């Protein structure tokens, strides 16, 4: 288990602390679509992404989703251990978006280390600050950017993640990511098709003009 | 300077650490409307609210504001020391919403303590987790709640903060808090007046029916 690769403070831990982490952490394979964490009542521990891709999202009372961010190797999911921080009063959900390999560090193990190692507690601060930045970026998007810009940015991100121009995405799926209605996505995709940036196909979308999408993604209410 | 009242970990600091805080922290009066912090390039330090009321908000490229939360005694503003956390890549702004007294703990002082005291670093985690919760709550509001519910919730909060039914607020001010356009606020306030929950007056709003506002504030897209 190459924990040193994922935990930047590894070299500053004592031998005893390393042993605690090594014996507590469990590596496992998870399947695409598997739910790894469901809200703050759930406290599985920190999830280190070794292979694959996870998605963190929030869920409204009415069941509407919004993707907060994706986690790729060597990212670490902190909110799956939200019980470590009593002030966390919100629910995030984590699912595997592809077949993945993860390493789970139990919450209790992390808690113990957070209270005995300045390295671990200061790293936790950095980790949270980084996720906070992602969420604030998203807030800015949701508030101030038009749906055409958000959809274009999302399609470009998907293209980068899938490393191809053919995206297997239904309108329903995109709507869930963006926290909007399917009808809104369908209307906007038709518009993007009209201006020649994508072509719509059964069960998917093909990117035709990356440059144009980039311009749209950068556009805002100005 | 009653730092022990504001820093829950005070009793667990060493005498030397307490002295560092006491000699570095500076108390001062700030006037209503004074800007205390402007984005991440600015790193004045942690602001402890001793008296009065501060407002933390974000600002879009187009100058549109959104109130993130208010800080009342004994709250501590962490993001005015955002340079402590290199991963913070977003800008928040802090202004005094009333004449206030604050205590400023310089960023460098806090950084030094964060790296020598587990109490301070773990408290920083709690502080950030608590602000993160506020922001996630707001995200939920912005995404999933109708403007009538958000406006009602805002008016109730203002009523609690001002301890009276007469709120001196322009439509422009409310729009800034909620991150929307003045016209949207005016339309919605007229609707609230029609159903007898508020009466609109020159330069202000009078709350007429708190119960009805509460019901509206709790309502959502259901």
Coordinates of N, CA and C in Angstrom, one line a residue, chain A residues 24-179:
Chain A
X24 N -4.5 0.1 9.6 CA -6.0 0.5 9.6 C -6.5 0.6 8.2
X25 N -5.7 1.1 7.3 CA -6.2 1.4 5.9 C -6.5 0.2 5.2
X26 N -7.7 0.1 4.5 CA -8.0 -1.0 3.7 C -8.3 -0.7 2.3
X27 N -7.6 -1.4 1.4 CA -7.8 -1.1 0.0 C -8.9 -2.0 -0.6
X28 N -9.7 -1.4 -1.5 CA -10.7 -2.3 -2.1 C -11.2 -1.8 -3.4
X29 N -11.7 -2.7 -4.2 CA -12.3 -2.3 -5.5 C -13.7 -1.9 -5.4
X30 N -14.1 -0.9 -6.1 CA -15.6 -0.5 -6.1 C -16.0 -0.5 -7.5
X31 N -17.3 -0.8 -7.7 CA -17.8 -0.8 -9.1 C -18.5 0.5 -9.4
X32 N -18.4 0.8 -10.7 CA -19.1 2.0 -11.2 C -20.6 2.1 -10.7
X33 N -21.0 3.2 -10.2 CA -22.3 3.3 -9.7 C -22.5 3.0 -8.2
X34 N -21.5 2.4 -7.6 CA -21.5 2.1 -6.2 C -21.6 3.4 -5.3
X35 N -22.5 3.4 -4.4 CA -22.6 4.5 -3.4 C -21.6 4.3 -2.3
X36 N -20.7 5.3 -2.1 CA -19.6 5.1 -1.1 C -19.9 5.8 0.2
X37 N -20.7 6.8 0.1 CA -21.0 7.6 1.3 C -22.3 8.3 1.1
X38 N -23.2 8.4 2.1 CA -24.5 9.0 2.0 C -24.8 9.9 3.1
X39 N -24.3 11.1 3.0 CA -24.7 12.1 4.0 C -24.0 12.0 5.3
X40 N -24.2 13.0 6.2 CA -23.4 13.2 7.4 C -23.6 12.1 8.4
X41 N -24.7 11.3 8.3 CA -25.0 10.3 9.3 C -24.0 9.1 9.1
X42 N -23.5 9.1 7.9 CA -22.6 8.0 7.4 C -21.2 8.5 7.7
X43 N -20.3 7.7 8.2 CA -18.9 8.2 8.5 C -17.9 7.1 8.2
X44 N -17.8 6.7 7.0 CA -17.0 5.6 6.6 C -15.5 5.9 6.8
X45 N -15.1 7.1 6.7 CA -13.6 7.4 6.8 C -13.1 8.2 5.6
X46 N -11.9 8.5 5.6 CA -11.3 9.2 4.4 C -11.1 8.2 3.3
X47 N -11.5 8.6 2.1 CA -11.4 7.8 0.9 C -10.3 8.3 0.0
X48 N -9.2 7.5 -0.1 CA -8.1 7.9 -1.0 C -8.4 7.2 -2.4
X49 N -8.4 8.0 -3.4 CA -8.7 7.4 -4.8 C -7.3 7.0 -5.4
X50 N -7.2 5.7 -5.6 CA -6.0 5.1 -6.1 C -6.1 4.9 -7.6
X51 N -7.3 4.5 -8.1 CA -7.6 4.3 -9.5 C -9.0 4.7 -9.7
X52 N -9.4 5.2 -10.9 CA -10.8 5.5 -11.2 C -11.2 6.9 -11.0
X53 N -12.5 7.0 -10.7 CA -13.1 8.4 -10.6 C -14.3 8.3 -9.6
X54 N -14.3 9.2 -8.6 CA -15.4 9.4 -7.8 C -16.1 10.7 -8.0
X55 N -17.4 10.8 -7.6 CA -18.1 12.0 -7.8 C -18.7 12.4 -6.4
X56 N -18.6 13.6 -6.0 CA -19.2 14.1 -4.8 C -20.3 15.0 -5.2
X57 N -21.5 14.8 -4.6 CA -22.6 15.7 -5.0 C -23.5 15.9 -3.8
X58 N -24.3 17.0 -3.9 CA -25.3 17.2 -2.9 C -26.7 16.9 -3.5
X59 N -27.7 16.8 -2.6 CA -29.0 16.3 -2.9 C -30.0 17.1 -2.2
X60 N -31.0 17.7 -3.0 CA -32.0 18.5 -2.3 C -33.1 17.6 -1.7
X61 N -33.9 18.2 -0.9 CA -35.0 17.5 -0.2 C -35.9 16.8 -1.3
X62 N -35.9 17.4 -2.5 CA -36.8 16.9 -3.6 C -36.0 15.9 -4.4
X63 N -34.8 15.6 -4.0 CA -34.0 14.6 -4.8 C -33.3 15.1 -6.0
X64 N -33.2 16.4 -6.1 CA -32.4 17.0 -7.2 C -30.9 17.0 -6.8
X65 N -30.1 16.6 -7.7 CA -28.6 16.5 -7.4 C -27.9 17.7 -8.0
X66 N -26.7 17.9 -7.4 CA -25.7 18.8 -8.0 C -24.3 18.3 -7.8
X67 N -23.6 18.1 -8.9 CA -22.2 17.6 -8.7 C -21.3 18.7 -8.1
X68 N -20.7 18.4 -7.0 CA -19.8 19.4 -6.4 C -18.4 19.4 -7.1
X69 N -17.9 18.2 -7.2 CA -16.6 18.0 -7.9 C -16.3 16.5 -8.1
X70 N -15.3 16.2 -8.9 CA -14.9 14.9 -9.1 C -13.6 14.6 -8.4
X71 N -13.3 13.4 -8.0 CA -12.1 13.0 -7.3 C -11.4 12.0 -8.2
X72 N -10.1 12.4 -8.5 CA -9.3 11.5 -9.4 C -8.0 11.2 -8.6
X73 N -7.3 10.1 -8.9 CA -6.1 9.8 -8.1 C -5.1 11.0 -8.2
X74 N -4.5 11.4 -7.2 CA -4.4 10.9 -5.8 C -5.3 11.7 -4.9
X75 N -6.5 12.1 -5.3 CA -7.4 12.9 -4.4 C -7.9 12.1 -3.2
X76 N -8.2 12.9 -2.2 CA -8.7 12.3 -1.0 C -10.1 12.9 -0.6
X77 N -11.0 12.0 -0.4 CA -12.4 12.5 0.0 C -12.4 12.7 1.5
X78 N -12.7 13.9 2.0 CA -12.7 14.3 3.4 C -14.0 14.1 4.0
X79 N -15.1 14.5 3.2 CA -16.4 14.6 3.8 C -17.0 13.2 4.1
X80 N -16.4 12.2 3.6 CA -16.9 10.8 3.9 C -16.5 10.5 5.3
X81 N -15.7 11.4 6.0 CA -15.3 11.3 7.4 C -15.8 12.5 8.1
X82 N -17.0 13.0 7.7 CA -17.5 14.3 8.3 C -17.7 14.2 9.8
X83 N -17.9 13.1 10.3 CA -18.1 13.0 11.8 C -16.9 13.4 12.6
X84 N -15.8 13.5 11.9 CA -14.6 14.0 12.5 C -14.7 15.5 12.9
X85 N -15.6 16.2 12.2 CA -15.8 17.6 12.4 C -17.2 17.9 12.8
X86 N -17.5 18.0 14.1 CA -18.9 18.2 14.6 C -19.6 19.4 13.9
X87 N -18.9 20.4 13.4 CA -19.5 21.5 12.8 C -20.1 21.3 11.4
X88 N -19.7 20.1 10.8 CA -20.2 19.8 9.5 C -21.7 19.5 9.6
X89 N -22.5 20.4 9.1 CA -24.0 20.2 9.2 C -24.6 20.0 7.9
X90 N -23.9 19.5 6.9 CA -24.5 19.3 5.6 C -24.2 17.9 5.1
X91 N -25.0 17.5 4.1 CA -24.9 16.1 3.6 C -24.3 16.1 2.2
X92 N -23.2 15.4 2.1 CA -22.7 15.2 0.7 C -22.7 13.7 0.4
X93 N -22.8 13.4 -0.8 CA -22.9 12.0 -1.2 C -21.7 11.7 -2.2
X94 N -21.2 10.4 -2.1 CA -20.1 10.1 -2.9 C -20.4 8.8 -3.6
X95 N -20.2 8.8 -4.9 CA -20.4 7.5 -5.7 C -19.2 7.3 -6.6
X96 N -19.0 6.1 -7.0 CA -17.9 5.7 -7.9 C -18.5 6.0 -9.3
X97 N -17.8 6.8 -10.1 CA -18.3 7.1 -11.4 C -17.7 6.2 -12.5
X98 N -16.7 5.5 -12.1 CA -16.1 4.4 -12.9 C -15.7 3.3 -11.9
X99 N -15.4 2.2 -12.5 CA -14.8 1.1 -11.6 C -13.5 1.7 -11.1
X100 N -13.3 1.6 -9.7 CA -12.2 2.3 -9.1 C -11.6 1.4 -8.0
X101 N -10.4 1.9 -7.6 CA -9.8 1.2 -6.4 C -9.6 2.4 -5.4
X102 N -10.0 2.1 -4.2 CA -9.9 3.1 -3.2 C -9.2 2.5 -1.9
X103 N -8.7 3.4 -1.1 CA -8.1 3.0 0.1 C -8.9 3.8 1.2
X104 N -9.4 3.0 2.1 CA -10.3 3.7 3.2 C -9.5 3.8 4.5
X105 N -9.4 5.0 5.0 CA -8.7 5.2 6.3 C -9.9 5.5 7.3
X106 N -10.1 4.6 8.2 CA -11.3 4.8 9.1 C -11.2 6.1 9.9
X107 N -12.4 6.7 10.1 CA -12.5 8.0 10.7 C -11.8 8.0 12.1
X108 N -11.9 6.9 12.8 CA -11.3 6.9 14.2 C -9.8 7.0 14.1
X109 N -9.3 6.3 13.1 CA -7.8 6.3 12.9 C -7.3 7.8 12.6
X110 N -8.1 8.4 11.7 CA -7.7 9.8 11.3 C -7.9 10.7 12.5
X111 N -9.0 10.5 13.2 CA -9.2 11.4 14.4 C -8.1 11.3 15.4
X112 N -7.6 10.1 15.7 CA -6.5 9.9 16.6 C -5.3 10.6 16.1
X113 N -5.0 10.5 14.8 CA -3.8 11.1 14.3 C -3.9 12.7 14.3
X114 N -5.1 13.1 14.0 CA -5.4 14.6 13.9 C -5.1 15.2 15.3
X115 N -5.3 14.4 16.3 CA -5.1 15.0 17.7 C -3.7 14.7 18.2
X116 N -2.9 14.0 17.5 CA -1.5 13.8 18.0 C -0.5 14.3 17.0
X117 N -0.9 14.6 15.8 CA 0.1 15.0 14.8 C -0.2 16.4 14.2
X118 N 0.6 17.4 14.3 CA 0.4 18.7 13.7 C 0.4 18.5 12.2
X119 N 1.2 17.6 11.7 CA 1.3 17.3 10.2 C -0.1 17.0 9.7
X120 N -0.8 16.0 10.4 CA -2.1 15.5 10.0 C -3.1 16.6 10.1
X121 N -3.1 17.3 11.3 CA -4.2 18.3 11.4 C -4.0 19.5 10.4
X122 N -2.8 19.9 10.2 CA -2.6 21.0 9.2 C -2.9 20.5 7.8
X123 N -2.6 19.2 7.5 CA -3.0 18.7 6.2 C -4.5 18.7 6.0
X124 N -5.2 18.3 7.1 CA -6.7 18.3 7.1 C -7.2 19.7 6.7
X125 N -6.6 20.7 7.3 CA -7.0 22.1 7.0 C -6.8 22.4 5.5
X126 N -5.7 22.0 5.0 CA -5.4 22.2 3.5 C -6.4 21.5 2.7
X127 N -6.7 20.3 3.1 CA -7.6 19.5 2.3 C -9.0 20.1 2.3
X128 N -9.4 20.6 3.4 CA -10.7 21.2 3.5 C -10.8 22.6 2.8
X129 N -9.7 23.3 2.9 CA -9.6 24.6 2.2 C -9.7 24.4 0.7
X130 N -9.1 23.3 0.2 CA -9.1 23.0 -1.2 C -10.5 22.7 -1.7
X131 N -11.2 21.9 -0.9 CA -12.6 21.5 -1.3 C -13.5 22.8 -1.2
X132 N -13.2 23.6 -0.2 CA -14.0 24.8 0.0 C -13.9 25.7 -1.2
X133 N -12.7 25.8 -1.8 CA -12.4 26.5 -3.0 C -13.3 26.0 -4.2
X134 N -13.3 24.6 -4.3 CA -14.1 24.0 -5.4 C -15.6 24.4 -5.2
X135 N -16.1 24.4 -4.0 CA -17.5 24.7 -3.8 C -17.8 26.2 -4.0
X136 N -16.8 27.1 -3.7 CA -17.1 28.5 -3.9 C -17.0 28.8 -5.4
X137 N -16.2 28.1 -6.1 CA -16.1 28.3 -7.6 C -17.5 27.9 -8.2
X138 N -18.0 26.8 -7.7 CA -19.3 26.3 -8.1 C -20.4 27.2 -7.8
X139 N -20.4 27.8 -6.6 CA -21.4 28.8 -6.2 C -21.4 30.0 -7.2
X140 N -20.2 30.4 -7.5 CA -20.1 31.5 -8.5 C -20.7 31.1 -9.8
X141 N -20.4 29.9 -10.3 CA -21.0 29.4 -11.5 C -22.5 29.4 -11.5
X142 N -23.1 28.8 -10.4 CA -24.5 28.6 -10.3 C -25.2 30.0 -10.2
X143 N -24.6 30.9 -9.5 CA -25.2 32.2 -9.3 C -25.1 33.1 -10.6
X144 N -23.9 33.1 -11.1 CA -23.6 34.2 -12.1 C -23.5 33.8 -13.5
X145 N -23.4 32.5 -13.7 CA -23.2 32.1 -15.1 C -24.4 31.5 -15.8
X146 N -24.6 31.8 -17.0 CA -25.7 31.3 -17.7 C -25.6 29.8 -18.0
X147 N -26.7 29.2 -18.2 CA -26.7 27.7 -18.4 C -25.9 27.3 -19.6
X148 N -25.9 28.1 -20.6 CA -25.1 27.7 -21.8 C -23.6 27.6 -21.5
X149 N -23.1 28.6 -20.6 CA -21.7 28.5 -20.2 C -21.5 27.3 -19.3
X150 N -22.4 27.1 -18.4 CA -22.2 26.0 -17.5 C -22.2 24.6 -18.2
X151 N -23.1 24.5 -19.2 CA -23.2 23.2 -19.9 C -22.0 23.1 -20.8
X152 N -21.5 24.1 -21.4 CA -20.3 24.0 -22.3 C -19.1 23.6 -21.4
X153 N -19.0 24.2 -20.2 CA -17.9 23.9 -19.3 C -18.0 22.4 -18.9
X154 N -19.2 22.0 -18.6 CA -19.4 20.6 -18.2 C -19.0 19.6 -19.3
X155 N -19.4 19.9 -20.6 CA -19.1 19.0 -21.7 C -17.6 19.0 -21.9
X156 N -16.9 20.1 -21.8 CA -15.4 20.1 -21.9 C -14.8 19.3 -20.8
X157 N -15.3 19.4 -19.6 CA -14.7 18.6 -18.5 C -14.9 17.1 -18.8
X158 N -16.1 16.7 -19.3 CA -16.4 15.3 -19.6 C -15.5 14.8 -20.7
X159 N -15.3 15.7 -21.7 CA -14.4 15.3 -22.8 C -13.0 15.0 -22.2
X160 N -12.5 15.9 -21.3 CA -11.2 15.7 -20.8 C -11.1 14.4 -19.9
X161 N -12.2 14.1 -19.2 CA -12.2 12.9 -18.3 C -12.3 11.7 -19.2
X162 N -13.0 11.7 -20.3 CA -13.2 10.5 -21.1 C -12.2 10.4 -22.2
X163 N -11.4 11.4 -22.4 CA -10.4 11.4 -23.4 C -10.9 11.0 -24.8
X164 N -12.1 11.6 -25.2 CA -12.6 11.3 -26.5 C -13.7 12.3 -26.8
X165 N -14.1 12.3 -28.1 CA -15.2 13.3 -28.4 C -16.6 12.8 -28.3
X166 N -16.7 11.5 -28.1 CA -18.0 10.8 -28.0 C -18.3 10.7 -26.5
X167 N -19.3 11.4 -26.0 CA -19.7 11.4 -24.6 C -21.0 10.6 -24.5
X168 N -20.9 9.5 -23.7 CA -22.1 8.7 -23.4 C -22.8 9.3 -22.2
X169 N -23.7 10.3 -22.5 CA -24.4 11.0 -21.5 C -25.8 11.2 -21.9
X170 N -26.7 10.9 -21.0 CA -28.1 11.3 -21.3 C -28.4 12.7 -20.8
X171 N -29.4 13.3 -21.4 CA -29.8 14.6 -20.9 C -30.2 14.6 -19.4
X172 N -30.8 13.5 -19.0 CA -31.1 13.3 -17.6 C -29.9 13.4 -16.7
X173 N -28.8 12.7 -17.2 CA -27.6 12.6 -16.4 C -27.0 14.0 -16.3
X174 N -26.9 14.7 -17.4 CA -26.3 16.1 -17.4 C -27.1 17.0 -16.4
X175 N -28.4 16.9 -16.5 CA -29.3 17.7 -15.6 C -29.0 17.4 -14.2
X176 N -28.8 16.2 -13.8 CA -28.4 15.8 -12.4 C -27.1 16.5 -12.0
X177 N -26.1 16.4 -12.9 CA -24.8 17.1 -12.6 C -25.0 18.6 -12.3
X178 N -25.8 19.2 -13.2 CA -25.9 20.7 -13.1 C -27.0 21.2 -12.2
X179 N -27.7 20.3 -11.6 CA -28.7 20.7 -10.7 C -29.9 21.4 -11.4

